[in-house]
Coordinates of C-alpha atoms in Angstrom, one line a residue:
X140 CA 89.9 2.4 85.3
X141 CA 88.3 5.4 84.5
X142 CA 84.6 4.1 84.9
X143 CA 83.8 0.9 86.7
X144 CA 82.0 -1.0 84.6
X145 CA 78.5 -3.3 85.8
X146 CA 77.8 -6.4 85.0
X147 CA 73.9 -6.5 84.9
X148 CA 73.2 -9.8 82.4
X149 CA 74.7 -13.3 82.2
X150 CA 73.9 -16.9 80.8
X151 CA 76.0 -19.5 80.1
X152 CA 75.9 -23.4 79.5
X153 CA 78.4 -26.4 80.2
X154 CA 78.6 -29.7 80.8
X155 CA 76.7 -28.6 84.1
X156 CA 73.8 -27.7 82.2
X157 CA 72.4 -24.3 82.0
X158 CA 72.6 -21.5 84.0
X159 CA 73.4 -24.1 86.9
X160 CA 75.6 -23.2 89.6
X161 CA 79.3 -24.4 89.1
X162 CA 79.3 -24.5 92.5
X163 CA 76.7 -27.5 93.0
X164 CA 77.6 -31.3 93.0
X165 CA 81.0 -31.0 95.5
X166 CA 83.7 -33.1 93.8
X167 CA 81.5 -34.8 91.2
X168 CA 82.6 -33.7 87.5
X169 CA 80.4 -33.6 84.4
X170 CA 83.1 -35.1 81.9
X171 CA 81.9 -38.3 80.4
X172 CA 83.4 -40.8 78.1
X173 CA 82.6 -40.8 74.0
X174 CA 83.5 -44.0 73.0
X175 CA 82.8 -43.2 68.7
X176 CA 85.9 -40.5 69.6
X177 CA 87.2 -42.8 72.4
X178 CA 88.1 -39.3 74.3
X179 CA 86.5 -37.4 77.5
X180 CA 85.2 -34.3 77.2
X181 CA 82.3 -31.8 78.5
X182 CA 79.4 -32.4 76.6
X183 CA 76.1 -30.3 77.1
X184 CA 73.7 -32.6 78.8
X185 CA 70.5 -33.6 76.7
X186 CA 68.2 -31.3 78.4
X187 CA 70.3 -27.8 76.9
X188 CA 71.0 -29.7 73.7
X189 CA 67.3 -29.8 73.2
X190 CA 66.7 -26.2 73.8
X191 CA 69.4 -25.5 71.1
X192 CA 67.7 -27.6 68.5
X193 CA 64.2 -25.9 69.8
X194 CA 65.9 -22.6 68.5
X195 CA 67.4 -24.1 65.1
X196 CA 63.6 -25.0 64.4
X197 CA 62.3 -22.0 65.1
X198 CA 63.6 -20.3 61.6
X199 CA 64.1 -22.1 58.1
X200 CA 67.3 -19.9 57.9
X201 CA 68.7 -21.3 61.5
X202 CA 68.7 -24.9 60.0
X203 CA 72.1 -24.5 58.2
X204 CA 74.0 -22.8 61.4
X205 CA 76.7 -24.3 63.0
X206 CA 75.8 -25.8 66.4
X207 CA 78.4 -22.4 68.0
X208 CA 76.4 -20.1 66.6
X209 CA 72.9 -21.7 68.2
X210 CA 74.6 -21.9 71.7
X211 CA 75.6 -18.1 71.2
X212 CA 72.0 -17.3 70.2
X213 CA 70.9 -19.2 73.5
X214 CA 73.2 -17.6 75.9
X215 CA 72.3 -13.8 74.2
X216 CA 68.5 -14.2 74.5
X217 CA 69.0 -15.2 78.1
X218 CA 71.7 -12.7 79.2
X219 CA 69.5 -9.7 77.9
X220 CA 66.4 -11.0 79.6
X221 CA 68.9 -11.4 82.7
X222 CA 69.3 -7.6 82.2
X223 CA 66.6 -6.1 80.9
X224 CA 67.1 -5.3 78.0
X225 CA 64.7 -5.2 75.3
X226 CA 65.4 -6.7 71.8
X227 CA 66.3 -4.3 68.9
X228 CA 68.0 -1.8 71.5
X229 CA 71.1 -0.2 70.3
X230 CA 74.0 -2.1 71.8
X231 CA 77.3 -3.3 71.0
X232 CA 78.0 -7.1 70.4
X233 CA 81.3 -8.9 70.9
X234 CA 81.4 -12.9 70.9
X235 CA 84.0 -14.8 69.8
X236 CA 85.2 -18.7 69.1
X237 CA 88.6 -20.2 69.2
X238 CA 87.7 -23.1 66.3
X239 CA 84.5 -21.4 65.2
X240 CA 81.9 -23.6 63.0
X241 CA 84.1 -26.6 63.2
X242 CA 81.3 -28.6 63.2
X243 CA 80.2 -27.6 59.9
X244 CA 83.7 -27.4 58.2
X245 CA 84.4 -31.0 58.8
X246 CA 81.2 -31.9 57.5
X247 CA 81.7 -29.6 54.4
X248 CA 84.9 -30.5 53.9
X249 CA 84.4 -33.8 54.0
X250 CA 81.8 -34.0 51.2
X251 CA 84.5 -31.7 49.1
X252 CA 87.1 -34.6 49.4
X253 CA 84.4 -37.2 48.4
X254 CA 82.8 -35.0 45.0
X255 CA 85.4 -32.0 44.8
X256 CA 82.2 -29.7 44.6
X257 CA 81.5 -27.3 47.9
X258 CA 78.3 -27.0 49.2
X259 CA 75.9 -24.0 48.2
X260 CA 76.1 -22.5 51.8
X261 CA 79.5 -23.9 53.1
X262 CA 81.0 -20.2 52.9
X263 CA 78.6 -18.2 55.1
X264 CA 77.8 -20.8 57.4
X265 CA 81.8 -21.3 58.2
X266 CA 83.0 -17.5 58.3
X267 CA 84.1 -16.6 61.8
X268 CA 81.9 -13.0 61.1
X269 CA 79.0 -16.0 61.1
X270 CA 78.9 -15.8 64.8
X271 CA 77.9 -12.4 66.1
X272 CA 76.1 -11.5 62.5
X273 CA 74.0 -14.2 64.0
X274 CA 73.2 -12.9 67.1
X275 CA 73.0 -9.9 66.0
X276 CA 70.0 -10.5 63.6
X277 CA 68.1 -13.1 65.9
X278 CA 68.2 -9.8 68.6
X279 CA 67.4 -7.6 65.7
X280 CA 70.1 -5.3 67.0
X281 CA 71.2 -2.2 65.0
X282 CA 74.2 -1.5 67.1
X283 CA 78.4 -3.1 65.9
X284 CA 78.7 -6.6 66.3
X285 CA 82.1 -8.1 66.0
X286 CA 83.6 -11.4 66.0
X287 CA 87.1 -12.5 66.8
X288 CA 89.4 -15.9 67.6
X289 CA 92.2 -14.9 70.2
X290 CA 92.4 -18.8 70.9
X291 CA 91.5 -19.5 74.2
X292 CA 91.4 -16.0 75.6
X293 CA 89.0 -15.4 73.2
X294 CA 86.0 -14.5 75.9
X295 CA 87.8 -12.3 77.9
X296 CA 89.4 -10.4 75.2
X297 CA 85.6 -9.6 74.0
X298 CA 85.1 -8.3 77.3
X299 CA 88.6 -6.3 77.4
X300 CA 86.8 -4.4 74.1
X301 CA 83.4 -4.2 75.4
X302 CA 85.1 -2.3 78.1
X303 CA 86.8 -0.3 76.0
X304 CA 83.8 0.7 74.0
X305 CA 82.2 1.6 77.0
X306 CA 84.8 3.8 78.3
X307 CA 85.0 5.9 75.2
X308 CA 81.3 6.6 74.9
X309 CA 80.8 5.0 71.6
X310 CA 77.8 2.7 73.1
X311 CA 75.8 3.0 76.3
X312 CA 75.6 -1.0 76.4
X313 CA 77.4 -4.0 75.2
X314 CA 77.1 -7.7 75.0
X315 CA 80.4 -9.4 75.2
X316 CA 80.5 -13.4 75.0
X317 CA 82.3 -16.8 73.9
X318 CA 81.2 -20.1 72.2
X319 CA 82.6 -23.3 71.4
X320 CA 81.1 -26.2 69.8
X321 CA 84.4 -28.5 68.8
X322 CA 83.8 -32.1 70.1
X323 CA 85.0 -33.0 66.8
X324 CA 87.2 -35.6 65.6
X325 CA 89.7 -33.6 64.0
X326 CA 90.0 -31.0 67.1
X327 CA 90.3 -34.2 69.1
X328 CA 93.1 -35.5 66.6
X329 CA 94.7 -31.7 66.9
X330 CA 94.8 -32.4 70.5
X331 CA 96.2 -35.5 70.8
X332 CA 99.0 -35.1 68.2
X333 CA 100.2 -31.7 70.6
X334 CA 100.7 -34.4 73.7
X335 CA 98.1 -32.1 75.6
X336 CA 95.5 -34.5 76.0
X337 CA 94.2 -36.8 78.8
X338 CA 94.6 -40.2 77.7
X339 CA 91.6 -42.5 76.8
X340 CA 93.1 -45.2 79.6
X341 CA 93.0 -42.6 82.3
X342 CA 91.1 -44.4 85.0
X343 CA 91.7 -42.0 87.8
X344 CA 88.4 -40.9 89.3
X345 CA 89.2 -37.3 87.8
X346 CA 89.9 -37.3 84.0
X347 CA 90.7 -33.9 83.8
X348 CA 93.5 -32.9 86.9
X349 CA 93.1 -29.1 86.4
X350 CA 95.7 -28.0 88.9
X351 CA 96.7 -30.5 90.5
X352 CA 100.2 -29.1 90.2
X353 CA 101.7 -33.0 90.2
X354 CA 100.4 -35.1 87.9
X355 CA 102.7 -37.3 85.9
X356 CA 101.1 -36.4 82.9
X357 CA 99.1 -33.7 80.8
X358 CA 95.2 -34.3 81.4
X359 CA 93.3 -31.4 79.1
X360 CA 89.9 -32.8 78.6
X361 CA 87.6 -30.6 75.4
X362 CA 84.2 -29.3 76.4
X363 CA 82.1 -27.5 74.8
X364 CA 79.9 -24.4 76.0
X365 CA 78.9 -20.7 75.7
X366 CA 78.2 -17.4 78.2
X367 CA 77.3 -14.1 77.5
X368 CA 77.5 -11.0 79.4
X369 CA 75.7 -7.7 79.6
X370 CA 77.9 -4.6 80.5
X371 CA 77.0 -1.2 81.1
X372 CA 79.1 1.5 82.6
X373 CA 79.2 3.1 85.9
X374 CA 77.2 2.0 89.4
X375 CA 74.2 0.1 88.3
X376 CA 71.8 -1.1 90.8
X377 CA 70.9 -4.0 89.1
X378 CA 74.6 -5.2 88.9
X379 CA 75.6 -9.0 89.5
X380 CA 79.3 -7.6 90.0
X381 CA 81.6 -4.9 88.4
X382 CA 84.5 -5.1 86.5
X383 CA 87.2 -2.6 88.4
X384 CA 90.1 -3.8 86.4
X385 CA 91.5 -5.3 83.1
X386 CA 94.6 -6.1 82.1
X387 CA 96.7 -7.8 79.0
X388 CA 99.8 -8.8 78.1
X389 CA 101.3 -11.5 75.1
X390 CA 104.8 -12.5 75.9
X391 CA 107.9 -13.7 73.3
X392 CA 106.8 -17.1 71.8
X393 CA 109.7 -19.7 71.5
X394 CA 107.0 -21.8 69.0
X395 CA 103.4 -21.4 68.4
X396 CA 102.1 -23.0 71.6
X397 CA 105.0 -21.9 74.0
X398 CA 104.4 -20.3 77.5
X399 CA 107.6 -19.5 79.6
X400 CA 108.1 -21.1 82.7
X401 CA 106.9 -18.5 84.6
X402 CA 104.0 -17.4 82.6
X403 CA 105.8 -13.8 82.0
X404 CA 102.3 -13.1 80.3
X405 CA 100.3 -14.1 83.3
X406 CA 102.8 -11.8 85.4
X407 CA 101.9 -8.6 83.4
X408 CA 98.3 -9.0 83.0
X409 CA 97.6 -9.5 86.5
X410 CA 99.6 -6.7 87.6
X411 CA 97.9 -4.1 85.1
X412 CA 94.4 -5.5 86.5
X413 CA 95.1 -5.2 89.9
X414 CA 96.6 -1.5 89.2
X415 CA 94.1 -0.8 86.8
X416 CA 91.3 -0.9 89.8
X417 CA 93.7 1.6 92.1
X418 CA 90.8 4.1 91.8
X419 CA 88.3 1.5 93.1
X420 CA 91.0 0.4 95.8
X421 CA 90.9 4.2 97.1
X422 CA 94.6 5.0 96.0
X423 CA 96.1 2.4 97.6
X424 CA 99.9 1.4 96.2
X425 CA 100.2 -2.0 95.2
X426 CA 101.4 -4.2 97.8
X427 CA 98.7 -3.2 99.8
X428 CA 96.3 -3.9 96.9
X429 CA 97.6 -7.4 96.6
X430 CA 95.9 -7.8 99.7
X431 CA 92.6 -7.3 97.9
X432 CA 92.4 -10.0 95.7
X433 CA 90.7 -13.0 97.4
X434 CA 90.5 -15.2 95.0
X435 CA 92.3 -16.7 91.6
X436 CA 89.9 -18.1 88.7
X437 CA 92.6 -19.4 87.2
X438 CA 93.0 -20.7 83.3
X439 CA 94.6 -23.9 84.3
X440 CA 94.2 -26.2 81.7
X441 CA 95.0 -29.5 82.8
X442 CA 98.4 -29.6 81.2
X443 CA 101.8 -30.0 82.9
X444 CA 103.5 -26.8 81.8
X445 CA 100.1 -24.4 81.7
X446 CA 98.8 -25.2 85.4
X447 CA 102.3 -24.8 86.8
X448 CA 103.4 -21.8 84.7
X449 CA 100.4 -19.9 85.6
X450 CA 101.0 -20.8 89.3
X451 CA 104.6 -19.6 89.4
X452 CA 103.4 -16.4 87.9
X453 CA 101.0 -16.0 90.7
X454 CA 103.7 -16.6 93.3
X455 CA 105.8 -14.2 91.9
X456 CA 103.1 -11.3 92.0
X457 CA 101.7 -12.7 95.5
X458 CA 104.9 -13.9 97.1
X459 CA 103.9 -15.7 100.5
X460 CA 100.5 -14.7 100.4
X461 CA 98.5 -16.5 97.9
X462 CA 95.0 -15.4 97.5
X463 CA 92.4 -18.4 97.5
X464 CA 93.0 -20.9 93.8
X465 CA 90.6 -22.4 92.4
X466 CA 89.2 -23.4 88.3
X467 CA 86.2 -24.8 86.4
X468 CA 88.3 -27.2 84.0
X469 CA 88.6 -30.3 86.2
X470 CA 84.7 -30.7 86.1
X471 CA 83.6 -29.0 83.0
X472 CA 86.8 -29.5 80.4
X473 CA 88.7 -26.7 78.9
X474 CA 86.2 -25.1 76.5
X475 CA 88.3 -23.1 74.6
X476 CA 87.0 -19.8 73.6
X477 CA 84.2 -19.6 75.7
X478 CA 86.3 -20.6 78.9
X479 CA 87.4 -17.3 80.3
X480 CA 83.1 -16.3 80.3
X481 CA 82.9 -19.7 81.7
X482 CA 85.2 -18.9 84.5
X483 CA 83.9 -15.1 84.7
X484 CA 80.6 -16.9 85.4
X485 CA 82.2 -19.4 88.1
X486 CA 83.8 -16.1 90.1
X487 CA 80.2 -14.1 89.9
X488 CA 78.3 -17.1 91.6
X489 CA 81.1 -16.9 94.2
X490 CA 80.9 -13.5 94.9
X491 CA 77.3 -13.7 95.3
X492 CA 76.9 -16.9 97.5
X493 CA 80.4 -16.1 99.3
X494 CA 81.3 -19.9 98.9
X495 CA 84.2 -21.4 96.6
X496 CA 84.8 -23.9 94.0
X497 CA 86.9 -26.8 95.8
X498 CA 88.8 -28.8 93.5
X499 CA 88.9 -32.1 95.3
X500 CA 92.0 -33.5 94.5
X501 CA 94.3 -30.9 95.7
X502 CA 94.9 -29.6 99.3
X503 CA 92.0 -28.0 101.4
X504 CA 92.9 -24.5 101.0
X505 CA 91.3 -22.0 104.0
X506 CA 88.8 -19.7 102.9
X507 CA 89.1 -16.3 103.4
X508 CA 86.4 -14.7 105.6
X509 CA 85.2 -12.4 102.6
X510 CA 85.3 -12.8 98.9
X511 CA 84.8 -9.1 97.8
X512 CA 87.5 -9.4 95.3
X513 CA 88.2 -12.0 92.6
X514 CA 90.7 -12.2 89.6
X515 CA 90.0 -14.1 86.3
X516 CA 92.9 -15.4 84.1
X517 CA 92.7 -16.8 80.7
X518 CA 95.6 -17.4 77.7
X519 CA 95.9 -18.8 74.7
X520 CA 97.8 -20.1 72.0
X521 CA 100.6 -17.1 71.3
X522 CA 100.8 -16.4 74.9
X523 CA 98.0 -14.0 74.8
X524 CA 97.2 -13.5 78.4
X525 CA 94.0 -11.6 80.3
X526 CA 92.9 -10.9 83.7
X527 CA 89.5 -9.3 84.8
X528 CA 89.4 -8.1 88.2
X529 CA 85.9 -8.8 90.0
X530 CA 84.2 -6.8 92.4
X531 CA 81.3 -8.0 94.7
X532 CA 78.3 -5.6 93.5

């Protein structure tokens, strides 16, 4: 990496709340049980819900947005406070959505089945561009804003291009981010009929058995959520951590939700990350920067094939020396496009308090005596695969 690049701003909410550390409440999870969708999933907690509809009354024009757009407003405001930024400053704005205004296109299409007429707004209101336009206008920002669906690598491939508009001096700053609003009943229907999801009858103490690397059966649980980031390039005293190294791969699909048994896409990602931060590792050739990396965000989605693919490709970069594993899923769900921020989030607070997520249903793992370095995987659908190496600031 030619530039490291500072992470001086973040917010995010989950099924944790907001802004809350991930790394409170030891083995308790926040997934509860709808019984009108008879699934689990990660719903925000009242408390957050109310400061989103706070916002949605703040402007007449707010009233029609989908609730992803609100939470990506939320998280923004909060992020550039986080770093100081002032509104209307000239930076560049990522944020992206796997299912985008889901909400409102169920709702919209719904009423077009009933009276075969669309409503006045249903077009603007359901546009993926919707989503950063947004923020962009409630931070009255005159720098690019851009919006994208890369499934659920969605986050972390808006931070793989804040990066890159960093590093060829096109903007000074850049907001990157994910959101994800579809606790819906057809995403829930989408889910089900793929075999991914965790059944309604699960009555294990754990819903959602995000790496637990043998369970009988595939346990995804849906939550919903948002984070935004704040980058700015080079040493930053003000940093939370620094990216030293990205990395990206998509791998041959055999159909539209494949991954290969040994997550080939994982493989390549997280070797071009770890050799990607060679200059921050002082030149060092890679088996000794292996040694590095203390710790694995991994994607780890709750599904049979995803947690064990991804673990595979982890032992085949890492051989006998595993760095520390851990994920966010098992207690906040799998929160599609905002997950990789989600998980970004989870490896900053770790960096900073130099304690771990433990997933209690899997062995104790030992902790290393420093966690300087952490990776952060996410994929998605079309075996799009992304790692962000993490360094303590």
């Amino acid at each position: 990496m030619k530039q490291v690049i500072a992470i001086t701003g973040i917010s995010a909410i989950s099924a944790t709340g907001a802004d809350t550390s991930l790394l409170g409440n030891k083995g308790d999870h926040n997934l509860s049980f709808d019984s009108s969708l008879n699934a689990w999933m990660g719903k925000l907690p009242a408390d957050v819900l109310q400061l989103i509809e706070d916002i949605r009354e703040e402007n007449r024009n707010y009233l029609a947005l989908d609730a992803s757009v609100l939470y990506a407003i939320y998280v923004s405001r909060k992020a550039i406070a986080c770093a100081g930024w002032d509104f209307s400053n000239d930076f560049g704005i990522n944020i992206g959505s796997s299912r985008g205004a889901t909400q409102l296109f169920e709702k919209y299409y719904s009423a077009f089945l009933e009276n075969g007429k669309s409503e006045t707004l249903a077009s603007p209101t359901t546009t993926l561009g919707n989503i950063s336009s947004w923020v962009a206008q409630d931070l009255q920002n005159e720098g690019p804003d851009i919006s994208h669906s890369i499934t659920c690598s969605t986050a972390l491939h808006s931070l793989l291009n804040g990066v890159a508009w960093l590093q060829s001096g096109m903007c000074d700053k850049f907001m990157v981010g994910g959101s994800e609003a579809a606790l819906t009943p057809f995403t829930i229907a989408q889910m089900r009929a793929m075999k991914t999801y965790s059944r309604a009858e699960n009555d294990s103490l754990y819903p959602c058995l995000a790496l637990d690397l043998d369970k009988a059966e595939n346990t995804m649980v849906l939550g919903e959520g948002a984070a935004s980031v704040c980058l700015e390039i080079g040493i930053k005293p003000t940093a939370l951590a620094y990216v030293v190294g990205v990395g990206y791969a998509t791998e041959k699909l055999k159909h539209a939700v494949s991954i290969s048994a040994e997550a080939t896409c994982f493989q390549k990602s997280m070797k071009m990350a770890i050799e990607d931060a060679k200059t921050s590792f002082q030149g060092s050739d890679f088996e000794e920067m292996l040694n590095e990396v203390d710790a694995i965000v991994m994607h780890a989605p709750g599904t049979q094939l995803g947690d064990t693919s991804e673990y595979k490709a982890i032992q085949k970069i890492f051989k006998n020396k595993l760095p520390l594993l851990t994920t966010n899923k098992w207690k906040i769900g799998h929160t599609f496009g905002a997950s990789g921020l989600l998980s970004l989030d989870l490896a900053i607070k770790m960096l900073q308090s130099q304690e771990y997520e433990e997933v209690p249903f899997i062995s104790p793992q030992v902790k290393p005596k420093r966690i300087n370095n952490i990776l952060v995987n996410a994929v998605g659908f079309g075996g799009n695969a992304v790692s962000i190496l993490l360094r303590k600031a």
